[in-house]
Coordinates of C-alpha atoms in Angstrom, one line a residue:
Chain A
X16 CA 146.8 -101.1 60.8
X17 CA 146.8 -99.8 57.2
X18 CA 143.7 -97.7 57.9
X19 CA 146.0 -96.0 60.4
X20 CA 149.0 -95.8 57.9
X21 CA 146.5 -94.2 55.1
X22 CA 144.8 -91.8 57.6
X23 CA 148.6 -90.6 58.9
X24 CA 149.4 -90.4 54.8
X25 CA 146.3 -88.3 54.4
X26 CA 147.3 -86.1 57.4
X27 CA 151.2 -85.8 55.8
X28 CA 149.4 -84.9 52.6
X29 CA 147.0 -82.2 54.1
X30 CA 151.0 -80.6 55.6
X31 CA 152.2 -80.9 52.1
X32 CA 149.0 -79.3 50.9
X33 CA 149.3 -76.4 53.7
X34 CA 152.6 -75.7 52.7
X35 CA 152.1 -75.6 48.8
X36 CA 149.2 -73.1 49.7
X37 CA 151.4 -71.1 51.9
X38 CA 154.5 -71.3 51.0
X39 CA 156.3 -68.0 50.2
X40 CA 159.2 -69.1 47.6
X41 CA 158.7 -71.3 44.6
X42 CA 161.0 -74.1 46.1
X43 CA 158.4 -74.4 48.7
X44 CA 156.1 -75.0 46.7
X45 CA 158.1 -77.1 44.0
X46 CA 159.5 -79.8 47.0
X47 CA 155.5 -79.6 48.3
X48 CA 153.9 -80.8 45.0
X49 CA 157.2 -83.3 45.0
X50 CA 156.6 -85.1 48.4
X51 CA 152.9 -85.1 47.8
X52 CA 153.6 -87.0 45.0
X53 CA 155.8 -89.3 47.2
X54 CA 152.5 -89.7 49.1
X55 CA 150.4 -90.0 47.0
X56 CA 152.9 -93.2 45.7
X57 CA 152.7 -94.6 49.3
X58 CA 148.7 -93.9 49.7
X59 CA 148.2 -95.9 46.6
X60 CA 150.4 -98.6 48.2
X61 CA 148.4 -98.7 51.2
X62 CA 145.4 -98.4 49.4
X63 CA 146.1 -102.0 47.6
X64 CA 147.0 -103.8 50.7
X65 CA 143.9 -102.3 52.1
X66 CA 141.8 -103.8 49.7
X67 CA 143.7 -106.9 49.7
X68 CA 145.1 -106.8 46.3
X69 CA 148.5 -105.8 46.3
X70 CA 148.7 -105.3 42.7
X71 CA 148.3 -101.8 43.0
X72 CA 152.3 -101.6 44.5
X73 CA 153.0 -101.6 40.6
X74 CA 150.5 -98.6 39.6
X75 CA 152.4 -97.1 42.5
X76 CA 155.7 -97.5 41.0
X77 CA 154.8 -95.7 37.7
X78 CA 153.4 -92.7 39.7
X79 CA 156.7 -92.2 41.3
X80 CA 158.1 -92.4 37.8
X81 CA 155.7 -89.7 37.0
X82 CA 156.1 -87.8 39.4
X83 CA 159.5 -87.5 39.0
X84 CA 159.6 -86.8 35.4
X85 CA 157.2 -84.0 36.3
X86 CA 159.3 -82.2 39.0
X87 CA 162.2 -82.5 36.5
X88 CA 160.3 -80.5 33.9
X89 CA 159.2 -78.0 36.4
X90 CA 162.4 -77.0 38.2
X91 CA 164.2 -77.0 34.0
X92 CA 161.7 -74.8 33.4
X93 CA 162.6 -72.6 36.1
X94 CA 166.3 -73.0 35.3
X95 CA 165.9 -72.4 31.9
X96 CA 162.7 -70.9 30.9
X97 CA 161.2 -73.3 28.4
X98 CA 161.5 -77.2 28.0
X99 CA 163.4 -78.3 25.0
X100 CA 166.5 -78.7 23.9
X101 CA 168.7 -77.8 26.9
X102 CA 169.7 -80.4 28.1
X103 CA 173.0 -80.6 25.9
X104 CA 173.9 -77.1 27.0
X105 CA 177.0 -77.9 29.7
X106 CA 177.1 -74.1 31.0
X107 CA 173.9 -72.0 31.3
X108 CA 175.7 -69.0 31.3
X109 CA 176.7 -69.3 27.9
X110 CA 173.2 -68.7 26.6
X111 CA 173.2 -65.3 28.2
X112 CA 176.6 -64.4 26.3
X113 CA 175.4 -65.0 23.0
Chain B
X37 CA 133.0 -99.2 45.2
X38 CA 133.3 -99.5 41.3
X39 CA 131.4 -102.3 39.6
X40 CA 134.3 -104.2 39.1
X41 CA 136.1 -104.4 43.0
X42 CA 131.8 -104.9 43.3
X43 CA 132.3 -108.5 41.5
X44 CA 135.8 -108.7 42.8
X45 CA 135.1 -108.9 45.9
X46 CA 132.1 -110.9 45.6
X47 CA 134.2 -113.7 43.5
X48 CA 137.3 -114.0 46.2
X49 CA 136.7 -116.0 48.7
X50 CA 137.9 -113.7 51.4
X51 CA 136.1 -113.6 54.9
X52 CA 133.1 -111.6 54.8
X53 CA 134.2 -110.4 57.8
X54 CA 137.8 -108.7 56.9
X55 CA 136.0 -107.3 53.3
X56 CA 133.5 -105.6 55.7
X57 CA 136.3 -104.0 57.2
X58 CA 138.0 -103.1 54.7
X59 CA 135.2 -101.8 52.6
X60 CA 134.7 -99.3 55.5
X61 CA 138.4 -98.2 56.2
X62 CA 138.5 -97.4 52.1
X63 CA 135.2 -95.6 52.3
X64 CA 137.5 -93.6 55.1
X65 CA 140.0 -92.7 53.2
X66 CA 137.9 -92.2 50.0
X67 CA 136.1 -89.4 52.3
X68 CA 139.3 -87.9 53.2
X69 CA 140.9 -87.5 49.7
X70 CA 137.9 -85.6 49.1
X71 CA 138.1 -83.6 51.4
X72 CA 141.9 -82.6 50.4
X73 CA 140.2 -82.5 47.0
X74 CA 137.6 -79.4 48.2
X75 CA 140.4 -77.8 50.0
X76 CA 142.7 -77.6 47.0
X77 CA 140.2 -76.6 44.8
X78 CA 139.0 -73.8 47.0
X79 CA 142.3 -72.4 47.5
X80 CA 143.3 -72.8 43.9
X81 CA 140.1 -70.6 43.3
X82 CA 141.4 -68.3 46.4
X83 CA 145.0 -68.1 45.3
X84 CA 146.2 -65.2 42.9
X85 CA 149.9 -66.2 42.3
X86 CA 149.4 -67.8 39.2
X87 CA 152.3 -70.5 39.9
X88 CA 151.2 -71.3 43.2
X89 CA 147.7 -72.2 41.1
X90 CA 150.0 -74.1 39.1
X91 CA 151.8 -76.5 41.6
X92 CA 148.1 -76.6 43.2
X93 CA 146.5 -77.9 40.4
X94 CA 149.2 -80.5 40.0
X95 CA 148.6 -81.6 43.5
X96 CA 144.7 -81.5 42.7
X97 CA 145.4 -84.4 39.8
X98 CA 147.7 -86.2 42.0
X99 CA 145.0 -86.7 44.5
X100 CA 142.0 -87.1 41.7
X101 CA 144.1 -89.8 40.7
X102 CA 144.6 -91.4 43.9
X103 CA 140.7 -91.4 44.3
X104 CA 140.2 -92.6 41.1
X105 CA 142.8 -95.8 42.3
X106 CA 140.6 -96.2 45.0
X107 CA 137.5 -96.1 43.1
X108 CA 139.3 -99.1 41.0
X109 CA 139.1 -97.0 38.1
X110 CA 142.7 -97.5 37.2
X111 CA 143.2 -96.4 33.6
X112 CA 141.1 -93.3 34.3
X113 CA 144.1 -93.0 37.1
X114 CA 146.5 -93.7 35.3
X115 CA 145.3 -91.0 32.5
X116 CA 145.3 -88.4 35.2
X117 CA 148.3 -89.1 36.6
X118 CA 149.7 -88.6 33.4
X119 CA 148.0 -85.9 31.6
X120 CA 146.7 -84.0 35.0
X121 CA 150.3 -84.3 37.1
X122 CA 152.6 -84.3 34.0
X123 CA 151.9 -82.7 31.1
X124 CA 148.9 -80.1 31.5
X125 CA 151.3 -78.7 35.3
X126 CA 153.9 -78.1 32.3
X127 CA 151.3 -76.5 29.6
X128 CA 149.9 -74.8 32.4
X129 CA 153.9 -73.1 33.3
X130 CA 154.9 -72.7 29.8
X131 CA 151.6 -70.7 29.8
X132 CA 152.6 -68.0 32.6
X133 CA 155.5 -67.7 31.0
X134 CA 153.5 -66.1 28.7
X135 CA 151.3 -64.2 30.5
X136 CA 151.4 -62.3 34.0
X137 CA 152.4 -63.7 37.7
X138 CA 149.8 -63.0 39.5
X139 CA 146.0 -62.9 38.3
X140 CA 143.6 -59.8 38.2
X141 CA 140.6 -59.9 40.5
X142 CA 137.9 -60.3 38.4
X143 CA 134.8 -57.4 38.4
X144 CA 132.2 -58.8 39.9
X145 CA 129.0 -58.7 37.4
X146 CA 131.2 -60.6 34.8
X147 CA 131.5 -63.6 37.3
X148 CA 127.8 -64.0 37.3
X149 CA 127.3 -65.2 33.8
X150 CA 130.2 -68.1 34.2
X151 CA 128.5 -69.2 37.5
X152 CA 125.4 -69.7 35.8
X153 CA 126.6 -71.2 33.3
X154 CA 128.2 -73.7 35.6
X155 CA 125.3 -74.4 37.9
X156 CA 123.3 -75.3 34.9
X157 CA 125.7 -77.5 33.7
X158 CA 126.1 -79.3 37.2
X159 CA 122.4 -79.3 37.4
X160 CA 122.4 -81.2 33.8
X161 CA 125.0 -84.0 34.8
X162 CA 123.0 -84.2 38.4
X163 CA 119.9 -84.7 36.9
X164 CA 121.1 -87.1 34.2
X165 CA 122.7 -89.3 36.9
X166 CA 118.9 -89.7 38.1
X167 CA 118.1 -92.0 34.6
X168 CA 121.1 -94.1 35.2
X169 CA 120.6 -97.7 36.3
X170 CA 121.1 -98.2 40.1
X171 CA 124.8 -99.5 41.6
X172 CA 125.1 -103.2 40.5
X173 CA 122.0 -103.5 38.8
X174 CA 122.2 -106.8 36.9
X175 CA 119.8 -105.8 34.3
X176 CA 121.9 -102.8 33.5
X177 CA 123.1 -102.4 30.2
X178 CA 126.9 -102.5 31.7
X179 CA 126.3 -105.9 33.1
X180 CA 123.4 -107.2 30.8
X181 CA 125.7 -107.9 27.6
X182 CA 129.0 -108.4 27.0
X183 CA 130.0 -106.9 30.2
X184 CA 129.1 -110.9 32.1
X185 CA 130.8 -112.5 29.4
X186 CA 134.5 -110.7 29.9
X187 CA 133.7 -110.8 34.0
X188 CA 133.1 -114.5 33.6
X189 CA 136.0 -114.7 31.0
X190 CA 138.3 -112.8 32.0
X191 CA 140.2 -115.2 34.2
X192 CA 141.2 -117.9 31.9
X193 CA 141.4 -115.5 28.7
X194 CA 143.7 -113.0 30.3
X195 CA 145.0 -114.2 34.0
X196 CA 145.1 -110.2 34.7
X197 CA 143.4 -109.3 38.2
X198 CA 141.8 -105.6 36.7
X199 CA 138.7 -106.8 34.2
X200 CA 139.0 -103.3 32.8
X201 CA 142.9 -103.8 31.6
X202 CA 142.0 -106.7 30.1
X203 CA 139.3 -105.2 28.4
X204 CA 141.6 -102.5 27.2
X205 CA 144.8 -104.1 26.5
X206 CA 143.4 -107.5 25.2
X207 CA 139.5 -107.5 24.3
X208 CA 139.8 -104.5 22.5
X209 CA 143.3 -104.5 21.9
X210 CA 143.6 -103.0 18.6
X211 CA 141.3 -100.2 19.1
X212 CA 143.6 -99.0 22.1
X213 CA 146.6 -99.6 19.5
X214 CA 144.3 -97.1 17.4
X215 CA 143.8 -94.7 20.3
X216 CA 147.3 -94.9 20.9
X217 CA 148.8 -94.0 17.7
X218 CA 146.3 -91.1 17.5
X219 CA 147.4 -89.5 20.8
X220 CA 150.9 -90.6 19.7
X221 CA 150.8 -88.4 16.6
X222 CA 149.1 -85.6 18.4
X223 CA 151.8 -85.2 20.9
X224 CA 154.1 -85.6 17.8
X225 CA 152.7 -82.7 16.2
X226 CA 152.5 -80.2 19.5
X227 CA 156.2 -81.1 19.7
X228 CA 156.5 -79.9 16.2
X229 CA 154.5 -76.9 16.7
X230 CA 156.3 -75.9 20.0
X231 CA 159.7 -76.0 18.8
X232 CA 162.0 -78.5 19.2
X233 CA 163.2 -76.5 16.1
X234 CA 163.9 -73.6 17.9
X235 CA 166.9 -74.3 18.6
X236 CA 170.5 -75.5 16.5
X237 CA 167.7 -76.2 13.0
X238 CA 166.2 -73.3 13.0
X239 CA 166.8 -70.5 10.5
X240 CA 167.4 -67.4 13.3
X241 CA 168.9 -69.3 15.7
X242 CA 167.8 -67.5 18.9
X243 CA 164.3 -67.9 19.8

């Protein structure tokens, strides 16, 4: 049963993959990397119950924190242009009116 | 299999049965993360939109850490995960920034050169691989030493199930304190260098 959830992960993950190659707009590609992630989360999962040691589930749980801290920097970088120090700005549109 | 799922799984008391089983579904899906593996990397190589290289190759350390899970190898993972996913997918965006959108195709007689150079440095790891000790060897130098004495120790020192985080975080605690502190300050001083100070501090203001 988890060999069939893992191989229907690794199918998801080969879509996501199509997609991030394909895809024509950077929020394809953005939301692709973001749901592999996801899977890769739940492959590790499944991967641990697999091999009987359900320990993994907590590995797991720090990639999704990963993962997320990763999208987050990539879409401020597209929102902003750079990393730092933007967060405290309330409107974006003021830094073009300086 | 890595070494340590090798002793694992000879130590629990599982039915030989339902490891056999497992041992091959894992194999499975080891083969198939591979394969995603060769796919991304060949269409990384393929792709000229320089972000769309970018989101690959995060996708290519998401899944190199997801093999490395399943190889049991679960601080290399988690190092992957972390620097691959996380940090270099940023490095590699603040980089285009930079630089162009989309990548030149290369002339063709200065591609041979780098492919040369890479074959004979595949050929070099290949052929040292043939003077390493065979797959659970107990004579090898990994097993011979110290290596028994934490896999038979393990268990009552630490009570943690990986023998390699207990290596890390315990055994040789203090020299991961060291390594941390070093890649603590190192990430201290990129910060620095990449400008926190840019903006409100700094003398101009506007970057």
């Amino acid at each position: 049963m988890y060999l069939t959830a893992g191989i229907a992960i690794i199918v998801a993950m080969a879509l996501m993959l199509a997609r991030a190659i394909v895809g024509p707009t950077v929020y394809d590609r953005v939301l692709a990397v973001n749901s592999f992630g996801t899977k890769t989360v739940l492959l590790l999962g499944v991967l641990g119950f697999l091999t009987g040691r359900p320990a993994f589930l907590d590995i797991a749980l720090l990639y999704a924190l990963i993962n997320f801290i990763a999208t987050i920097a990539i879409l401020k970088f597209f929102r902003y242009g750079r990393l730092t120090g933007v967060m405290s700005d309330e409107n974006p549109a003021r830094e073009e009116l300086r | 299999m890595s070494m340590i799922l090798f002793f694992a799984a000879a130590a629990s008391d599982a039915e030989p049965m339902m490891e056999v089983t497992g041992q091959a579904a894992s194999v499975a899906i080891e083969i198939l993360i591979l394969t995603l593996l060769v796919a991304t990397a060949v269409s990384m190589i393929r792709m000229r939109q320089l972000f769309g290289v970018a989101m690959l190759s995060g996708i290519y350390s998401l899944l190199s850490a997801a093999f490395f899970v399943a190889l049991d190898a679960v601080d290399v993972a988690f190092t992957e995960a972390a620097v691959g996913a996380g940090v270099s997918t940023v490095l590699v965006l603040s980089g285009i920034a930079l630089t162009a959108k989309r990548e030149m195709p290369v002339d063709r007689r200065r591609q041979l050169l780098p492919l040369l150079i890479v074959f004979v440095t595949g050929g070099a790891l290949v052929y040292s691989t043939i003077d390493m000790p065979a797959f659970g060897d107990p004579q090898a130098p990994a097993n011979a030493y110290v290596g028994a004495e934490y896999i038979a120790q393990t268990p009552q020192d630490v009570e943690v199930p990986n023998i390699v985080t207990a290596v890390l975080a315990s055994y040789r605690g203090f020299d991961t304190l060291g390594e941390t502190v070093v890649v603590f300050t190192a990430g201290l001083a990129c910060l620095l260098l990449l400008g926190t100070t840019l903006r409100g501090g700094g003398k101009g203001g506007r970057d």
